[in-house]
CSV table of C-alpha atoms in Angstrom, one decimal:
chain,number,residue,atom,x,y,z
A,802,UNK,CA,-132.5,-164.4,1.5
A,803,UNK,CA,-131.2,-161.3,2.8
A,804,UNK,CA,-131.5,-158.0,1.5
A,805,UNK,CA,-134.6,-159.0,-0.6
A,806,UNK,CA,-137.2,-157.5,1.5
A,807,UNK,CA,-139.2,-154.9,-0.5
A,808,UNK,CA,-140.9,-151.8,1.2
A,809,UNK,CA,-144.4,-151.3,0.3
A,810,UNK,CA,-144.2,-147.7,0.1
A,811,UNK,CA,-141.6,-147.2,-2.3
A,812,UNK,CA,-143.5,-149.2,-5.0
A,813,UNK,CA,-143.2,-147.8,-8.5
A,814,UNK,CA,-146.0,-149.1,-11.3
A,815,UNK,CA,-143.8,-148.6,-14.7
A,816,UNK,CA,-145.9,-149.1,-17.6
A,817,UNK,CA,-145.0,-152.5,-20.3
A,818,UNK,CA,-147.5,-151.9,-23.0
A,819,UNK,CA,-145.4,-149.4,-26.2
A,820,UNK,CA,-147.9,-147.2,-27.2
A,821,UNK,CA,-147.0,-145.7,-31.1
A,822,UNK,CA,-147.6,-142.4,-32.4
A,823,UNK,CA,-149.3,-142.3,-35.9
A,824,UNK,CA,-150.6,-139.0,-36.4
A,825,UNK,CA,-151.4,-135.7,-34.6
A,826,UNK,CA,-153.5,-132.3,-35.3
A,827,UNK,CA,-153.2,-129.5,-33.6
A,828,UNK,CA,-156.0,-127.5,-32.0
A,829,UNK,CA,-157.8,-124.8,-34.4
A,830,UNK,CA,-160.6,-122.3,-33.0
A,831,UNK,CA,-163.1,-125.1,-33.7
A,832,UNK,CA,-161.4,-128.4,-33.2
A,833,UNK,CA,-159.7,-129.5,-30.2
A,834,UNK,CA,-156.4,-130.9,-31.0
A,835,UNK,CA,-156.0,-135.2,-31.4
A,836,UNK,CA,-154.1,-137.8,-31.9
A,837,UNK,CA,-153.9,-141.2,-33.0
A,838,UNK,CA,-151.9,-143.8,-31.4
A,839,UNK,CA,-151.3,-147.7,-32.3
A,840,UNK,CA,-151.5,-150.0,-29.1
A,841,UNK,CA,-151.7,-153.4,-28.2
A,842,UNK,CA,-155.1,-155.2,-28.5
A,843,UNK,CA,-155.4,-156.0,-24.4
A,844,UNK,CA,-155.1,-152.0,-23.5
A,845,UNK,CA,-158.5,-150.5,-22.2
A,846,UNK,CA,-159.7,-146.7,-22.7
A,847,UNK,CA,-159.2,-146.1,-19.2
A,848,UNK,CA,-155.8,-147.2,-19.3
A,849,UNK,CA,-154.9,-145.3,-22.5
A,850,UNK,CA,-156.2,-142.4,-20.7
A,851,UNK,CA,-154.5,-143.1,-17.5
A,852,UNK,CA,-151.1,-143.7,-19.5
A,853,UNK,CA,-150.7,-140.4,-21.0
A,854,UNK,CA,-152.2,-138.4,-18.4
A,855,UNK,CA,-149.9,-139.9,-15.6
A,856,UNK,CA,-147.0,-140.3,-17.5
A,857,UNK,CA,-147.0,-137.3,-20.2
A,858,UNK,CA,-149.5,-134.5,-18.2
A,859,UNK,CA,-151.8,-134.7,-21.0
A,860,UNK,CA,-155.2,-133.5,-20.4
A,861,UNK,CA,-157.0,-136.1,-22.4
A,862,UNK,CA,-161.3,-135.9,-22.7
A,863,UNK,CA,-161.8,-138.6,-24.8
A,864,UNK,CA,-160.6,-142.0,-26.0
A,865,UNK,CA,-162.1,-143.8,-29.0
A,866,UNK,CA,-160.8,-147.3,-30.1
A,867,UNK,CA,-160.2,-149.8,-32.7
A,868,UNK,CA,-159.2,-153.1,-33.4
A,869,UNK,CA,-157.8,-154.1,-36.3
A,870,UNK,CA,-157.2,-157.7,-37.3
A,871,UNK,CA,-153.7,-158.6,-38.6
A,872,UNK,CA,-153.1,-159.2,-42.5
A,873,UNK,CA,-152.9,-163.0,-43.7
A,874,UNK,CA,-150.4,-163.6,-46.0
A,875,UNK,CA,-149.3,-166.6,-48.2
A,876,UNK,CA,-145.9,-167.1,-49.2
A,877,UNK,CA,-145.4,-169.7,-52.0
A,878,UNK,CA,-142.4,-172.1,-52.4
A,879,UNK,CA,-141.3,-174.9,-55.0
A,880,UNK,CA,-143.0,-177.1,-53.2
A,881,UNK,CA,-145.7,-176.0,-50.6
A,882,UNK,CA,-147.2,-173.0,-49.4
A,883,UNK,CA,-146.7,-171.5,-46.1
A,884,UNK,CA,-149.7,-169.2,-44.4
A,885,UNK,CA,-148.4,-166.4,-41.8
A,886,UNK,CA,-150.4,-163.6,-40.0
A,887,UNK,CA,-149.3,-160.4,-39.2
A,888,UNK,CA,-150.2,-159.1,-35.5
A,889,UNK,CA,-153.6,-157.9,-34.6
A,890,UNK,CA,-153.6,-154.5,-32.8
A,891,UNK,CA,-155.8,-151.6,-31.6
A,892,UNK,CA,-155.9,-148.0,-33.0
A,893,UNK,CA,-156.6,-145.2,-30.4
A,894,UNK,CA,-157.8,-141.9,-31.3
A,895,UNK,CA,-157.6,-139.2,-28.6
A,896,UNK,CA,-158.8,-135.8,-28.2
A,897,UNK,CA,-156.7,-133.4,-26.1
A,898,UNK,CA,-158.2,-130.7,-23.7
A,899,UNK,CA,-158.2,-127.4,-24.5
A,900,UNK,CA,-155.4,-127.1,-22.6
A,901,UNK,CA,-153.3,-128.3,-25.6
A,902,UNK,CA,-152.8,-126.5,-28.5
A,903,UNK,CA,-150.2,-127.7,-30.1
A,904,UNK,CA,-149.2,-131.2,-30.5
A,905,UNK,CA,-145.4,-130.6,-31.1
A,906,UNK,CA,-145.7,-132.0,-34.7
A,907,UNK,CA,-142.7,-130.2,-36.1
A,908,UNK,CA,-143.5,-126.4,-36.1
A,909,UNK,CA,-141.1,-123.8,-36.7
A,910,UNK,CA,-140.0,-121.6,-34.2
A,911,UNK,CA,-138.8,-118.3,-35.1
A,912,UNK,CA,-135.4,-117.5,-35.5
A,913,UNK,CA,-133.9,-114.9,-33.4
A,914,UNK,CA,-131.3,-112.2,-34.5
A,915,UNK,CA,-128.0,-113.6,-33.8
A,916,UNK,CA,-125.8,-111.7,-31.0
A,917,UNK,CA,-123.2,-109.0,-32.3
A,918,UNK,CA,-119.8,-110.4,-32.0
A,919,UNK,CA,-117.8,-108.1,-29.2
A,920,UNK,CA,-115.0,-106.1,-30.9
């Protein structure tokens, strides 16, 4: 009983639902940059949007989403077979602000000239 008081203003909300990255673009002159993400099935735009804008600083404009039914699958023995399902989810696509240009997908920075050695 004691020392299990909570105080309401230091309450923290920390996000449960993984959210997967499956592919990103950068932004050309004509496209704004995107990405696609894999979520659970329950998560809404608005919390998508919420998620990486409050957590990451992204400056997402749009959220379009998927849902995607999980695979059946039959697995046959000697002497019956067994039916399984693979988990339903949700696919996000998001498009960045132009405040984003580059996703961070792997490009190469440029090499700078390596310091003389002091003699």
């Amino acid at each position: 009983m004691f020392g299990t008081r909570i105080l309401s203003q230091f309450r923290m909300w920390m996000p449960t639902m993984p959210i997967t990255l499956v592919s990103a673009r950068n932004a050309t002159e004509t496209a704004p940059a995107m990405a696609t993400f894999r979520v659970l099935p329950k998560m809404t735009k608005h919390e998508i949007k919420e998620y990486l804008t409050k957590i990451y600083n992204l400056p997402v404009t749009q959220v379009d989403t998927i849902n995607y039914m999980g695979k059946r699958k039959r697995a046959i023995g000697k002497r019956k077979s067994v039916y399984y399902k693979y988990r339903d989810f949700k696919k996000a696509h998001v498009t960045f602000g132009p405040g984003l240009t580059d996703v961070g997908k792997g490009t190469k920075m440029e090499e700078s000239e390596p310091e003389p050695e002091p003699e």
